[in-house]
Backbone as a ProteinNet text record, in pm:
[ID]
protein_1_A
[PRIMARY]
MADEDRNVDPEVAAAIAAAEAAGPADGTSVRVDSWIWAVRLIKTRSAGATACKGGHVRVNGQNVKPSHSLRIGDEVRLRQEGRERIVIVRRLIRKRVGAPVAVQCYVDNSPPPPPREAVAPIGIRDRGTGRPTKRDRRELERLRGLTGGGHGGTGHPGGH
[TERTIARY]
395.1	315.5	345.9	319.4	328.1	501.7	591.7	727.7	724.6	663.4	666.3	571.3	471.7	397.8	465.9	569.5	677.8	760.9	759.1	913.1	812.5	699	609.4	633.4	670.8	650.5	545.3	539.8	420	336.1	386.9	245.1	161.3	280.1	195.6	109.6	144.2	95.6	-55.2	-23.4	-186.5	-274.3	-234.8	-294.7	-367.6	-280.2	-320.5	-448.5	-428.3	-557.8	-684.9	-648.7	-778.7	-824.9	-749.8	-783.7	-892.8	-830.5	-915	-1018.5	-1049.5	-1156.4	-1257.9	-1223.8	-1299.7	-1366.5	-1319.4	-1311.3	-1462.1	-1471.7	-1614.8	-1657.2	-1761.6	-1806.6	-1763.7	-1778.9	-1808.8	-1661.2	-1597.7	-1444.3	-1436.2	-1538.9	-1502.9	-1499.8	-1535.8	-1514	-1523.1	-1477.2	-1501.5	-1486.8	-1585.9	-1570.1	-1433.2	-1456.3	-1289.4	-1258.3	-1369.3	-1331	-1269.8	-1349.3	-1338.7	-1168.1	-1144.6	-1011.2	-904.2	-893.9	-784.9	-741.6	-875.5	-850.8	-795	-834.7	-807.4	-649.5	-592.1	-477	-359.4	-444.2	-373.1	-302.6	-366.6	-365.4	-413.9	-506.7	-578	-617.1	-606.1	-620.7	-781.4	-882	-995.3	-1083.9	-1167.3	-1277.4	-1344	-1404.1	-1491.2	-1392.6	-1229.3	-1181.9	-1136.4	-1170.1	-1119.3	-1252.7	-1387.1	-1519.7	-1487.6	-1440.6	-1448.6	-1346.3	-1233	-1130.8	-1170	-1318.7	-1348.9	-1454.2	-1540.3	-1642.1	-1551.2	-1400.1	-1375.6	-1289.4	-1279.7	-1224.3	-1079.7	-1039.8	-907.9	-840.8	-975.2	-966	-987	-907	-935.8	-916.1	-1000.8	-961.6	-945.4	-871.4	-826.9	-862.3	-798.1	-817.4	-964.3	-1059.2	-1173.7	-1174.2	-1251.7	-1277.1	-1435.7	-1439.3	-1474.8	-1572.7	-1689.7	-1747.9	-1687.9	-1730	-1670.9	-1744.4	-1865.9	-1917.1	-1879.8	-1788.9	-1722.5	-1653.1	-1705.5	-1644.7	-1523.3	-1401.8	-1239.3	-1255.7	-1170.2	-1156.1	-984.1	-945.5	-842.3	-713.7	-625.3	-588.7	-588.4	-715	-727.7	-623.4	-594.6	-485.7	-577.4	-536.1	-602.7	-475.6	-522.2	-480.6	-492.6	-420	-462.6	-408.4	-461.6	-393.6	-398.2	-282.3	-287.5	-194	-178.8	-97.9	40.2	-11.7	64.1	136.6	97.2	192.3	63.5	120.4	-8.1	65.8	-14.1	2	-75.1	-12.7	-41.8	-27.4	-146.1	-131.3	-196.9	-155.9	-231.9	-325.2	-417	-470.9	-433.8	-390.3	-353.2	-441.7	-474.5	-566.3	-716.8	-818.4	-922.9	-960.9	-935.6	-965.1	-1055	-1165	-1231	-1191	-1137.3	-1070.9	-922.8	-944.4	-806	-688.6	-563.7	-478.2	-351.5	-246.1	-124	-50.5	63.4	133	177.4	295.7	340.4	224.8	125.9	14	-52.3	-52.9	-110.2	-38.8	133.8	174	186.7	123.1	111.2	0.3	-92.9	-215.9	-230.8	-112.8	-123.4	14.1	86.4	173.6	209.9	280	307.5	388.7	335.7	402	414	371.7	407.5	556.2	559.7	695.3	712.3	871.2	936.1	894.7	876.1	793.7	923.1	898.1	1018.9	1091.9	1195.2	1306.9	1290.9	1265.8	1247.4	1388.1	1372.3	1466.1	1514.5	1640.5	1710.1	1756	1675.9	1669.2	1692.8	1799.8	1798.6	1670.1	1595.1	1525.2	1602.7	1517.2	1578.8	1527.4	1582.7	1541.2	1470	1486.9	1412.1	1542.5	1465.8	1525.8	1531.8	1615.7	1596.3	1487.7	1408.1	1281.4	1386.6	1289.3	1326.4	1497.3	1499.4	1569.1	1549.9	1418.8	1340.7	1304.8	1222.5	1217.6	1343.9	1319.7	1456.8	1465.3	1575	1637	1634.1	1628.4	1622.2	1701.9	1820.1	1940	1894.4	1846.5	1831.7	1683.2	1610.4	1489.6	1533.9	1634.2	1694.2	1761.4	1823.8	1912.4	1800.5	1673.5	1664	1539.4	1457.7	1430.4	1527.6	1621.1	1727.8	1738.2	1775.3	1768.5	1648.3	1542	1385.9	1368.8	1448.5	1446.4	1347.5	1292.9	1167.1	1240.5	1304.2	1362.1	1386.3	1304.9	1274	1403.6	1512.3	1617.8	1629	1560.7	1525.8	1394.7	1394.4	1245.5	1316.4	1377.8	1380.9	1467.8	1550.4	1669.1	1611.7	1484.7	1440.8	1438.5	1494	1500.6	1379	1271.1	1167.9	1057	931.9	837.6	773.6	722.1	645.5	702.5	786.3	868.6	878.2	858	854.5	976.4
2322.4	2207.6	2217.7	2317.4	2311.8	2255.8	2303	2250.2	2084.6	2036	1891.1	1811.9	1880.1	1833.7	1808.6	1895.7	1880.2	1798.4	1724.9	1595.8	1502.7	1461.9	1364.9	1316.6	1152.6	1067.7	1094.8	1105.9	1127.7	1042.5	896.2	805.5	822.6	866.7	865.7	988.5	1068.5	1218.2	1183	1095.1	1071.6	985	886.8	816	897.9	1004.8	1095	1199.3	1214.2	1305.8	1218.5	1069.6	983.9	1005.9	941.2	950.7	1068.6	1188.8	1295.8	1298	1280.4	1254.1	1155.9	1100.5	977.8	1020.1	1148.9	1210.2	1267.1	1333	1418.2	1494.9	1526.3	1610.9	1761.9	1803.8	1940.4	1978.8	1865.7	1895.7	1916.8	1907.7	1941.5	1864.3	1738.3	1614.9	1481	1401.3	1266.4	1179.6	1055.5	990.7	982.9	973.8	937.9	772	724	562.7	541	583.2	574.2	655.5	734	811.9	716.8	719.1	631.7	492.8	439	285.1	330.3	452.2	492.5	524.6	571.1	606.2	508.6	371.3	271.6	295.8	368.6	359.3	257.7	184.3	63.3	-26.3	-147.9	-251	-250.7	-245.8	-251.1	-141.5	-121.3	33.7	-28	-140.2	-198.9	-164.9	-226	-201.7	-51.7	39.4	168.1	232.3	159.6	206.5	122.3	29.5	-16.9	34.3	108.1	170.8	299.9	380.8	512.6	471.1	345.3	324.1	295.4	252.2	195	295.5	424.9	550.6	548.3	474.3	490.7	577.1	681.2	750.9	893.9	994.1	1145.2	1206.8	1310.4	1442.8	1551.9	1623.8	1743.8	1762	1622	1630	1578.4	1514.8	1493	1352.2	1252.3	1143.2	1162.9	1048.3	1058.7	937.3	961.6	837.1	798	681.4	657.6	750.2	800.9	882.7	1032.8	1085.3	1240	1248.8	1373.1	1424	1489.6	1429.4	1529.7	1649.6	1716.9	1841.5	1853.4	1897.9	1921.7	2010.9	1986.4	2056.9	1973.1	1911	1823.7	1744.9	1723	1632.6	1475.2	1366.1	1266.8	1179.3	1146.5	1031.5	934.4	792.5	657.3	565	514.6	421.3	292.2	213.8	76.7	-8.9	-109.2	-188.8	-103.1	-36.2	-16.9	130.2	175.1	320.1	413.5	539.8	625.8	668.7	717.1	753.5	886.8	1020	1129.7	1212.5	1202.4	1249.7	1372.2	1455.1	1577	1552.2	1585	1588.9	1674	1619.6	1711.5	1684.7	1568.8	1538.6	1460.5	1450.4	1409.7	1313.1	1181.7	1053.1	970.2	891.4	792.1	628.4	659.4	496.5	467.4	338.1	306.3	337.1	380.6	397.3	325.5	304.2	246.1	317.4	256.8	344.3	448.1	450.2	576.5	678.5	652.8	777.9	803	700.7	752.1	824.7	794.6	909.8	1046.7	1070.7	1253.8	1265.8	1191.6	1259.3	1297.3	1302.1	1354.6	1371.9	1404.7	1464.6	1352.3	1275.3	1200.3	1313.5	1297.8	1348.3	1260.5	1135.3	1048	1023.3	981.3	934.4	835.5	835	688.2	563	455.8	314.7	297.9	247.3	204.4	88.7	42.6	-25.3	-157.5	-249.8	-380.6	-454.4	-501.1	-574.6	-662.5	-672	-765.6	-877.6	-966.3	-1082.9	-1223.6	-1315.3	-1405.4	-1477.4	-1603.8	-1667.1	-1752	-1753.5	-1822	-1969.3	-2053.4	-2209.2	-2269.6	-2230.5	-2318.5	-2447.8	-2541.9	-2667.4	-2727.4	-2736	-2819.7	-2940.6	-2934.9	-3026.4	-3181.9	-3265.7	-3410.9	-3445.5	-3355.7	-3394.9	-3489.2	-3491.6	-3598.1	-3491.6	-3581.3	-3514.6	-3447.1	-3296.1	-3279.7	-3346.5	-3392	-3418.6	-3347.4	-3393.4	-3281.2	-3203.5	-3220.2	-3140.9	-3001.1	-3054.9	-2986.4	-2875.6	-2953.8	-2875.1	-2761.6	-2793.6	-2719.3	-2622.6	-2622.3	-2527.8	-2409.7	-2453.6	-2388.1	-2293	-2363.7	-2272.1	-2162.8	-2227.9	-2107.2	-1966.3	-2004.6	-1923.3	-1837.4	-1897.7	-1804.7	-1734.7	-1754.7	-1671.6	-1694.9	-1852.1	-1928.8	-1952.9	-2009.8	-2033.6	-1941.3	-1952.7	-1860.2	-1878.4	-1925.7	-1968.4	-2054.1	-2181	-2324.9	-2320.2	-2432.9	-2512	-2561.3	-2444.8	-2546.3	-2630.7	-2671.7	-2777.4	-2934	-2928.1	-3037.4	-3117.2	-3016.5	-3091.6	-3123.4	-3123.7	-3112	-2988.2	-2960.8	-2902.1	-2907.2	-3037.9	-3105	-3060.5	-3066.4	-3048.6	-3152.8	-3287.7	-3444.2	-3523.2
-1230.6	-1294.7	-1457.1	-1517.7	-1668.8	-1670.3	-1623.4	-1672.4	-1664.7	-1538.6	-1512.4	-1660.3	-1715	-1790.8	-1946.6	-1963.5	-2076.7	-2059	-1950.8	-1953.1	-1945	-1997.9	-1988.7	-2116	-2141.5	-2263.7	-2323.3	-2469.4	-2552.4	-2543.9	-2539.2	-2515.2	-2386.1	-2263.2	-2116.3	-2137.8	-2217.7	-2228.9	-2318.4	-2413.8	-2495.3	-2401.1	-2324.8	-2202.9	-2101.2	-2088.7	-1983	-2027.9	-2166	-2196.5	-2235.2	-2274.2	-2296.2	-2177.1	-2053.2	-1915.8	-1889.4	-1891.7	-1840.8	-1938.4	-2075.5	-2169.3	-2100.8	-2035.5	-1977.9	-1806.1	-1779.3	-1655.5	-1646.8	-1577.8	-1527.1	-1637.1	-1690.2	-1778.9	-1762.4	-1651.9	-1599.9	-1555.4	-1523.8	-1491.6	-1336.2	-1273.2	-1152.5	-1015.9	-1057.9	-918.5	-998.4	-897.4	-918.2	-759.8	-772.3	-621.8	-579.6	-453.1	-411.6	-405.3	-411.8	-418.2	-561.1	-640.1	-805.2	-830.8	-755.2	-811	-733.2	-628.9	-542.2	-621.9	-716.8	-758.7	-870.4	-978.3	-1081.9	-1083.8	-997.8	-989.9	-905	-909.6	-856.8	-687.4	-612.3	-504.1	-408	-486.5	-409	-548.6	-518.3	-609.2	-670.5	-581.2	-663.1	-606.6	-683.7	-636.7	-530.3	-521.7	-393.1	-248.3	-243.1	-124.4	-120.3	-226.2	-193.2	-102.6	-162.3	-87.6	39.4	74	214.7	295.4	227.9	287	355	288.9	314.4	428.3	417.2	503.4	631.4	640.5	761.4	828.3	746.2	811.7	793.2	723.6	616.1	517.6	470.9	371.3	435.3	446.1	483.2	359.5	315.9	258.3	321.3	270.7	376.8	526.7	567.1	704.6	759.6	670.8	694.2	657.3	755.9	717.9	630.6	490.1	386.4	370.1	282.1	257.4	134.4	30.3	-75.8	-190	-152.3	-269	-265.7	-152.3	-193.3	-284.5	-325.2	-453.4	-421.2	-532	-504.6	-592.4	-531.2	-662.4	-673	-792	-798.4	-670	-647.1	-495.8	-374.6	-379.7	-233.7	-172.5	-76.8	-14.6	47.1	-15.4	4.9	98.3	221.4	297.1	306.8	262.3	261.7	332.4	487.9	568.2	500.2	489.4	435.5	467.9	499.4	523.6	616.2	712.8	826.3	782.9	701.5	612.3	538.7	578.5	529.7	394.1	289.3	173.5	163.7	121.2	155.9	-9.1	-69.7	-224.6	-223.1	-312.8	-386.7	-516.5	-504.7	-658.6	-731.8	-854.5	-976.3	-1098.3	-1114.9	-1244.6	-1179.9	-1247.5	-1185	-1285.7	-1281.9	-1375.4	-1317.7	-1403.6	-1374.4	-1403.5	-1525	-1564.4	-1516	-1472	-1422.1	-1530.1	-1501.9	-1585.1	-1547.4	-1621.6	-1594	-1499.3	-1450.5	-1356.8	-1386.5	-1498.5	-1559.2	-1549.6	-1590.2	-1637.3	-1465	-1388.9	-1264.8	-1190.8	-1181.3	-1109.2	-1129.8	-1247.1	-1309.2	-1289.6	-1234.3	-1140.1	-1041	-939.9	-815	-779.9	-700.1	-635.7	-500.2	-495.6	-378.6	-250.3	-145.8	-21	61.9	8	128	198.3	330.4	412.2	319.5	285.8	227.1	336.7	272.3	324	439.6	532.9	623.1	566.9	586.8	508.1	529.8	432.5	474.9	556.4	661.7	744.4	646.2	641.3	556.1	677.8	665.5	794.2	707.9	721.3	662.2	743.9	631.7	675.4	797.5	906.8	1030.3	1029.5	1034.1	1107.2	974.8	830.8	722.1	690.4	672.2	682	499.3	511.7	345	328.5	191.7	194.6	170.2	259.5	253.4	341.8	419.1	510.7	648	630.5	737	871.8	954.2	1092.1	1149.5	1234.4	1282.6	1421.5	1421.6	1565.6	1675.7	1814.4	1915.2	1914	1872.7	1869.1	1770.6	1660.6	1518.3	1613.2	1647.6	1722.4	1797.3	1891.1	1981.6	1926.2	1824.3	1726.1	1669.6	1623.2	1541.9	1619.6	1748.8	1879.9	1900	1958.5	1945.3	1869.7	1733.6	1627.9	1582.9	1644.9	1632.2	1776.1	1863.1	1994.2	2105.6	2056.7	2148	2266.2	2309.5	2419.6	2557.7	2632	2727.1	2851.7	2848.6	2960.6	3027.2	2954.4	3063.3	3079.9	3188.5	3189.7	3356	3425	3561.9	3606	3484.4	3533.5	3464.2	3452.6	3458.8	3326.4	3214.2	3107.3	3000.5	3071.3	2955.4	3035.2	2949	3015.9	3093.1	3085.6	3170	3345.2	3354.1	3485.4	3578.3	3553.2	3617.6	3562.6
[MASK]
++++++++++++++++++++++++++++++++++++++++++++++++++++++++++++++++++++++++++++++++++++++++++++++++++++++++++++++++++++++++++++++++++++++++++++++++++++++++++++++++

């Protein structure tokens, strides 16, 4: 870890030092909800507490309460938006810091995020073109995959 610390921008290093100075006085522990917010894994501290209460935060394999004390070396798993973030605590901080500083406070072992599907927007009409005609509507439904293969040959869903 010492090699990684030498490659840090001096401004980032100063911000890390300030954040650590604002950390716990005895240097041992920080609340998990506070830490995941401080290192920008979650947007608000209350959202961090809610995630803990909902069972979305695990520390060393155990579901934890928001008040759980973190220590350096702990593995934190945070489930959010359908993906899991897995981080190892490197530094304990209480104050929220900028992103370049935040990434110095943990080792990210998360799997890569799933690729965003490069899908063209289907069936978006230009504004001001008026109401779609029946032909336009059928074309939009076909593009969106909403047609179920016909309606029994009657031409409309009512069937009469």
